[in-house]
CSV table of C-alpha atoms in Angstrom, one decimal:
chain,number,residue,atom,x,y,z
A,1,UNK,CA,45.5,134.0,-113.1
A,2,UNK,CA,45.3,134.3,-109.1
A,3,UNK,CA,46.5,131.9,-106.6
A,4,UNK,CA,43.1,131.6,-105.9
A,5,UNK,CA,42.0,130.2,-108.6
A,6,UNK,CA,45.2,127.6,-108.8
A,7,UNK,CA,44.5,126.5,-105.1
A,8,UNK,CA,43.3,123.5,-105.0
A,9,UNK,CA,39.5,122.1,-104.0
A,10,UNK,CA,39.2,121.4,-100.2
A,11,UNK,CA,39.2,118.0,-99.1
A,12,UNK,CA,36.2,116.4,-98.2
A,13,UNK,CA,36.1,115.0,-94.3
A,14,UNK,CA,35.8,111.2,-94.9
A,15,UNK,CA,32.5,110.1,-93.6
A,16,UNK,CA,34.3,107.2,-91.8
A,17,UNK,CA,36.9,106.9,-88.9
A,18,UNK,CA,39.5,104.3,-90.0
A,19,UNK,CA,40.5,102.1,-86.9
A,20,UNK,CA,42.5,99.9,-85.9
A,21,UNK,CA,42.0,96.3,-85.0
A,22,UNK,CA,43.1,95.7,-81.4
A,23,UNK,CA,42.3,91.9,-81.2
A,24,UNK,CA,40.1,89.3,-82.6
A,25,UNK,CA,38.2,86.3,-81.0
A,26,UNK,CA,37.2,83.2,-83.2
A,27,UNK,CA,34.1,81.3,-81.0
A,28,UNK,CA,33.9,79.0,-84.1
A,29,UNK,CA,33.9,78.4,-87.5
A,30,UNK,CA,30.4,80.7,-87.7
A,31,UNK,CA,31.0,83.5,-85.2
A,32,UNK,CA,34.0,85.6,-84.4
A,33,UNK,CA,34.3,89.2,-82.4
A,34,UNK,CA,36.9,92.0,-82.9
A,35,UNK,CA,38.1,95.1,-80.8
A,36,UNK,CA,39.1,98.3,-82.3
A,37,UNK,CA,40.9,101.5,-81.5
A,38,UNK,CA,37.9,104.2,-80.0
A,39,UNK,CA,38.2,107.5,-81.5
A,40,UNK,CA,38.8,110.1,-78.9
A,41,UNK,CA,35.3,112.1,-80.2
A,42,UNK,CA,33.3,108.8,-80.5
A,43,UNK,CA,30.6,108.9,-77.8
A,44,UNK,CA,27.3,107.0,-77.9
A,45,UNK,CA,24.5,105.3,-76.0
A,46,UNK,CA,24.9,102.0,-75.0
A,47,UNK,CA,22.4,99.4,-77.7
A,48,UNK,CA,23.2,101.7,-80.3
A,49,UNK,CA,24.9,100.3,-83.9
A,50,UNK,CA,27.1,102.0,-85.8
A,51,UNK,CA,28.0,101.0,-89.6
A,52,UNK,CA,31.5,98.9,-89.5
A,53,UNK,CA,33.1,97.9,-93.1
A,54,UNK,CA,35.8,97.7,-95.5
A,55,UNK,CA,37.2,99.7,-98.6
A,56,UNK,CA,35.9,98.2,-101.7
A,57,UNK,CA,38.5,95.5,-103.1
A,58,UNK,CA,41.1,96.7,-105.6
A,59,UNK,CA,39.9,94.2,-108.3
A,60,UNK,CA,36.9,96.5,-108.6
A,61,UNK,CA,38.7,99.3,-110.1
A,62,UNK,CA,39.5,102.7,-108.4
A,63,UNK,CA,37.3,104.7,-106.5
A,64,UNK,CA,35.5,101.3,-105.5
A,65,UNK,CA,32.9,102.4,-102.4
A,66,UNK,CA,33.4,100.7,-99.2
A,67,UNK,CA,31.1,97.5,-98.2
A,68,UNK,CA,29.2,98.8,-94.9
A,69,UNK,CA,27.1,96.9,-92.6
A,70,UNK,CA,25.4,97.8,-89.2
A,71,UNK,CA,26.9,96.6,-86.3
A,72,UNK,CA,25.7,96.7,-82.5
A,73,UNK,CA,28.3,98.2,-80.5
A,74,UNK,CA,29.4,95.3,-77.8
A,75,UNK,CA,30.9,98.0,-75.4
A,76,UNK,CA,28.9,100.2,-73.2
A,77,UNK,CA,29.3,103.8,-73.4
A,78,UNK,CA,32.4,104.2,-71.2
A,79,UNK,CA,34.6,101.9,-72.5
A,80,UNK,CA,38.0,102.6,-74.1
A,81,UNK,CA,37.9,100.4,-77.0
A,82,UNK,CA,34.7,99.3,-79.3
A,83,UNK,CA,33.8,95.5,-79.4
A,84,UNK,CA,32.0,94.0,-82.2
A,85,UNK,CA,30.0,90.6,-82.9
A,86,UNK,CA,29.7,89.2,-86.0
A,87,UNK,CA,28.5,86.1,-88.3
A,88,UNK,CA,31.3,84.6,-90.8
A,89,UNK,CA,29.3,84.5,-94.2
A,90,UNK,CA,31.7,82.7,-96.4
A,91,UNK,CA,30.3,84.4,-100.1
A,92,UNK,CA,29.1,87.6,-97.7
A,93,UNK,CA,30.3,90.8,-99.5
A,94,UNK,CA,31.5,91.9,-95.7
A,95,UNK,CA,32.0,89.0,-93.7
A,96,UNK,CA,33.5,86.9,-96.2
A,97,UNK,CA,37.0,89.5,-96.0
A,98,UNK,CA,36.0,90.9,-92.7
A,99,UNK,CA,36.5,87.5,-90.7
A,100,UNK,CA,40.2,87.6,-91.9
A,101,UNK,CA,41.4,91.0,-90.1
A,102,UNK,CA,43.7,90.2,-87.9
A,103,UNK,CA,45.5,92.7,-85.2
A,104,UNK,CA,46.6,95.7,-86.7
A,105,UNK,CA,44.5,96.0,-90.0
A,106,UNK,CA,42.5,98.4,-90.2
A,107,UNK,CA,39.0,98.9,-90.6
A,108,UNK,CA,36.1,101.6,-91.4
A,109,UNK,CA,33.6,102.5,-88.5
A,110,UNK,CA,30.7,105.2,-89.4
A,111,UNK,CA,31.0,108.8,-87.2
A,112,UNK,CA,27.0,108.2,-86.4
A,113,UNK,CA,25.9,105.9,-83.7
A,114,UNK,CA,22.0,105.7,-83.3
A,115,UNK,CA,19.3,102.7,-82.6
A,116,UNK,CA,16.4,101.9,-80.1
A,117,UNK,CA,17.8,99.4,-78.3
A,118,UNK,CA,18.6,102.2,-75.7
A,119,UNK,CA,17.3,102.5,-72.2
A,120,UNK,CA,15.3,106.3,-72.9
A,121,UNK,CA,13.3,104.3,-75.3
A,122,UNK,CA,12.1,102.7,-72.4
A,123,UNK,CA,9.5,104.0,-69.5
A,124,UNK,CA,10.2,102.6,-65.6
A,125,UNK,CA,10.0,99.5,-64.8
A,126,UNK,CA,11.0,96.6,-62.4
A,127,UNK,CA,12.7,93.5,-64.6
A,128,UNK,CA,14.5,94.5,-67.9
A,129,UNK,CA,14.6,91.6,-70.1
A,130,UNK,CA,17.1,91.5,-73.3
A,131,UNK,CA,16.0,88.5,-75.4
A,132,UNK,CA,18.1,88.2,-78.3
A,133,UNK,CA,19.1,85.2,-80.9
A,134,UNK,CA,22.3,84.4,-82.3
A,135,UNK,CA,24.8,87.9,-82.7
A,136,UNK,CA,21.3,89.6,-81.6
A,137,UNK,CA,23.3,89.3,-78.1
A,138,UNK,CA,26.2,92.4,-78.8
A,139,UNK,CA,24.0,94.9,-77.9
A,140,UNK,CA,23.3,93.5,-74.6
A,141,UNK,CA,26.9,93.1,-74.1
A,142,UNK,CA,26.9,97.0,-73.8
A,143,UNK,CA,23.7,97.4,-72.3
A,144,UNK,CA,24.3,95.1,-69.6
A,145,UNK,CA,27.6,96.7,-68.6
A,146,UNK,CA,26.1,100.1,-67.8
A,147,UNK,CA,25.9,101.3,-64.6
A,148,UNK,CA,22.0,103.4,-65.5
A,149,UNK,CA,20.5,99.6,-66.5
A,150,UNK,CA,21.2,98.5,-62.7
A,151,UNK,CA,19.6,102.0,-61.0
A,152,UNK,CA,16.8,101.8,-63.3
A,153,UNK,CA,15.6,98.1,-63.2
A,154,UNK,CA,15.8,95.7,-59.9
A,155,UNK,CA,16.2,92.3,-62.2
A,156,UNK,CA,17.8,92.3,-65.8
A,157,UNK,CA,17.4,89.0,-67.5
A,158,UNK,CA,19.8,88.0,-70.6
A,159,UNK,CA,18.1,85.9,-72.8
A,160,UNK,CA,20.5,84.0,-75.7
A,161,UNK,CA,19.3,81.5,-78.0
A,162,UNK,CA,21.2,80.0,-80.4
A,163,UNK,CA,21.3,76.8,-82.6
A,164,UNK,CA,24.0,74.9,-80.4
A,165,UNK,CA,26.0,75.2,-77.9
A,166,UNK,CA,29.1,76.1,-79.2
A,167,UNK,CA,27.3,79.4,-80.5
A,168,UNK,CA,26.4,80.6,-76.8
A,169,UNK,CA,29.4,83.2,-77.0
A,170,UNK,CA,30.1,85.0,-74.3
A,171,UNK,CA,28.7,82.5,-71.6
A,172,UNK,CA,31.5,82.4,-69.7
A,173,UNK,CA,31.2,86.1,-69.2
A,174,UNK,CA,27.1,86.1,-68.4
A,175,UNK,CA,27.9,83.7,-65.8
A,176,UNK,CA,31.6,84.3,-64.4
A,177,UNK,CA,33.4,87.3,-65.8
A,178,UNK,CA,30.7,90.3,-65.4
A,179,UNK,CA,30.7,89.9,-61.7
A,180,UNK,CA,34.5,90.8,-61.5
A,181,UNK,CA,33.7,94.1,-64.0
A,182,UNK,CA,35.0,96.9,-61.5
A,183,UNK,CA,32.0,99.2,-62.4
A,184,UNK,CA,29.4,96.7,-62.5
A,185,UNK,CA,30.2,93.4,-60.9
A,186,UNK,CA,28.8,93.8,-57.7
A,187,UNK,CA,25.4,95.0,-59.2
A,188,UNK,CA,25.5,92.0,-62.2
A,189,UNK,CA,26.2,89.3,-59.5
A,190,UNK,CA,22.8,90.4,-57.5
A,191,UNK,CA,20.5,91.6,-60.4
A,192,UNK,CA,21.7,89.8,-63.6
A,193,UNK,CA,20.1,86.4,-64.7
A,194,UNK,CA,21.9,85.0,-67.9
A,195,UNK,CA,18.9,82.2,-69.9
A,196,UNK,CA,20.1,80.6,-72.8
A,197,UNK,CA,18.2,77.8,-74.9
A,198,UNK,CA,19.8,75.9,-78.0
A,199,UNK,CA,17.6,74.7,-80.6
A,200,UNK,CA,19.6,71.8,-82.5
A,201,UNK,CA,21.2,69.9,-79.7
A,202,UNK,CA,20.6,68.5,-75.7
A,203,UNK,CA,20.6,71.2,-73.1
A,204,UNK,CA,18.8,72.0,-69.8
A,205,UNK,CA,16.6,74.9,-71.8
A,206,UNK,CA,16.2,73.2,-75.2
A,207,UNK,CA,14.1,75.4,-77.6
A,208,UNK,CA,13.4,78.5,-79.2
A,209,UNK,CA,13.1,81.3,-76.8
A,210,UNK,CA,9.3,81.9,-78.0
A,211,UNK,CA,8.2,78.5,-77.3
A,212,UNK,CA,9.4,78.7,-73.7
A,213,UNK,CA,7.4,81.6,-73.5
A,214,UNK,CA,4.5,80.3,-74.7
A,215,UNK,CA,5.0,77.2,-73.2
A,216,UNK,CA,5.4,78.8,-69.6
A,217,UNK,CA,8.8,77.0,-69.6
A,218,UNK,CA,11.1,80.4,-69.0
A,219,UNK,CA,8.8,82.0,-66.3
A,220,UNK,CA,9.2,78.7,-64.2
A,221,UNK,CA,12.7,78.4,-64.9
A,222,UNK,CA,12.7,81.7,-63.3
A,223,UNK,CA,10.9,81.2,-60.3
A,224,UNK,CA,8.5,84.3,-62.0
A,225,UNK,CA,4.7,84.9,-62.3
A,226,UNK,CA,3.7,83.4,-66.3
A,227,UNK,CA,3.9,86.3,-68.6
A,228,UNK,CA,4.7,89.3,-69.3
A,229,UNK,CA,3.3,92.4,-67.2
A,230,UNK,CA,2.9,95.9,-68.7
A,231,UNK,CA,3.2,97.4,-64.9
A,232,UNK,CA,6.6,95.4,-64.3
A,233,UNK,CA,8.6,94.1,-67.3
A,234,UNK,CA,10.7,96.0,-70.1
A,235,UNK,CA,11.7,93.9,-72.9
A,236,UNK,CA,14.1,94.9,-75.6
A,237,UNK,CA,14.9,92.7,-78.9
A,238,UNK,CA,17.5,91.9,-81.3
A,239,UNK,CA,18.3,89.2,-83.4
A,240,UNK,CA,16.5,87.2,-86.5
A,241,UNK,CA,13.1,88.6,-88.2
A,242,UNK,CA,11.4,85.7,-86.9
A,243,UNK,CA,11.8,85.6,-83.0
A,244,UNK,CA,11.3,89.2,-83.1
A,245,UNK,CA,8.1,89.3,-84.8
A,246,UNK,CA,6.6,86.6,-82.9
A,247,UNK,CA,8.1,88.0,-79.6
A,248,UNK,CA,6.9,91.3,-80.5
A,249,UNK,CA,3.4,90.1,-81.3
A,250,UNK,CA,3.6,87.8,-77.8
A,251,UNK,CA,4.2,90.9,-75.8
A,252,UNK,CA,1.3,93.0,-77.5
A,253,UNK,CA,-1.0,90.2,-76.2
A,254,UNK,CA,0.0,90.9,-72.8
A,255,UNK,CA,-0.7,94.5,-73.4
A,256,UNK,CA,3.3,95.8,-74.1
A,257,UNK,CA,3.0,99.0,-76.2
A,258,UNK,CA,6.5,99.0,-78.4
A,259,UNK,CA,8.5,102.5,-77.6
A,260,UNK,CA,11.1,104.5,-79.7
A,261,UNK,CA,13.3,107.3,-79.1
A,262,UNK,CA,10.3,109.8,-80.1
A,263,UNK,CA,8.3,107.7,-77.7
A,264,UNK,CA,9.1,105.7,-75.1
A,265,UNK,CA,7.5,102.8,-74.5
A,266,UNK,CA,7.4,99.4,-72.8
A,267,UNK,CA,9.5,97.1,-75.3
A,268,UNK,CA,12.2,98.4,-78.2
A,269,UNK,CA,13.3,96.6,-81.2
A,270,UNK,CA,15.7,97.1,-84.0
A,271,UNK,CA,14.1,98.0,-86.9
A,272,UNK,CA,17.4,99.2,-88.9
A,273,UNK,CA,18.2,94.9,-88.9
A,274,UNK,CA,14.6,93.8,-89.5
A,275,UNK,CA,14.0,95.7,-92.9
């Protein structure tokens, strides 16, 4: 018998990078966020998700596959370490273990980044509005910190709505904290509007995003002609099935043609999270 044939099988390159957790932010009992180590070769675009999990639990015997679920990427492009946003599902096959990491576990991040909730699936345009609801706010996280979303657009409007108003996460940093980024502040602080509306308690914008469209409500909050102009306005959209429907099918009245990668156009959304 040869050595060749004793040698053994080569190993297969794990489809995952195994990273470690840097830190972890609990907003409340429903929403938390957690940084992890960047791989040296990890580049991507900034909207895009990437799949983020967990080896499957002991209890379910060996060679248990991991539980995988997509995650925006709440970093842009440039930064050093990847930020995530996530839900705490207590009986969630994911969130229901991942809300426990703490600093220094370890967790399993796909090698692929992709998505449409990327500029270049966008044509020119004047105002770039990201409405998103609930954790439907990481990717604009990343795509608000890129330097390309402030040469492209003159106004970029945030739009957050959530239930109440201890799940507007990341308020602080729409309103203070992004001015002082040393890439972007000085751009943020002259072109960035942050709008968020709760739906369950008192606040100056009360409602769901797509009444206040409807209504006329976000336009005059904004000091901004009513509707939505296919000559002006680029809208991108993450978040629940719903508002993204209804949103999408608001835009199409106002004569918005939806873009993709393969085609860009003058709206995006994330079809990998609305089935």
């Amino acid at each position: 018998m040869s050595d060749a044939s004793l040698a053994a099988p080569p190993v297969k390159a794990s489809p995952f990078h195994e990273l470690e957790v840097l830190w972890v932010r609990h907003w409340n009992d429903q929403l938390f966020s957690f940084g992890v180590k960047r791989p040296e070769d990890f580049r991507f675009r900034s909207g895009e998700f990437v799949m983020i999990g967990l080896p499957g639990e002991a209890k379910e015997g060996p060679g248990a596959k991991p539980v995988l679920r997509a995650y925006s990427i709440a970093s842009p492009f440039w930064a050093e370490e990847l930020e995530f946003f996530s839900i705490k599902v207590q009986d969630g096959p994911l969130t229901s273990r991942l809300q426990k990491i703490v600093a220094g576990d370890s967790v399993l991040m796909g090698k692929k980044p992709t998505g449409t909730l990327v500029l270049d699936a966008l044509t020119g345009g004047e105002r770039l509005w990201l409405i998103g609801t609930g954790t439907g706010l990481a990717p604009w996280l990343s795509v608000a910190r890129d330097p390309d979303t402030y040469s492209r657009f003159k106004q970029v409007i945030v739009c957050h709505t959530v239930r109440n108003v201890a799940d507007l996460a990341y308020r602080d940093f729409f309103t203070h904290e992004i001015h002082d980024d040393p890439l972007i502040g000085d751009e943020a602080k002259a072109q960035l509007t942050y709008y968020p509306t709760v739906t369950r308690e008192r606040f100056e914008t009360p409602g769901r995003i797509t009444d206040r469209i409807k209504s006329g409500d976000l336009f005059a909050d904004l000091q901004l002609p009513i509707g939505f102009s296919p000559n002006s306005d680029r809208v991108m959209l993450c978040g629940s099935m719903a508002m993204i429907k209804e949103t999408g099918e608001l835009l199409e009245s106002y004569g918005l043609k939806e873009g993709s990668n393969a085609e860009p156009g003058d709206y995006v959304l994330e079809r990998a999270f609305v089935g």
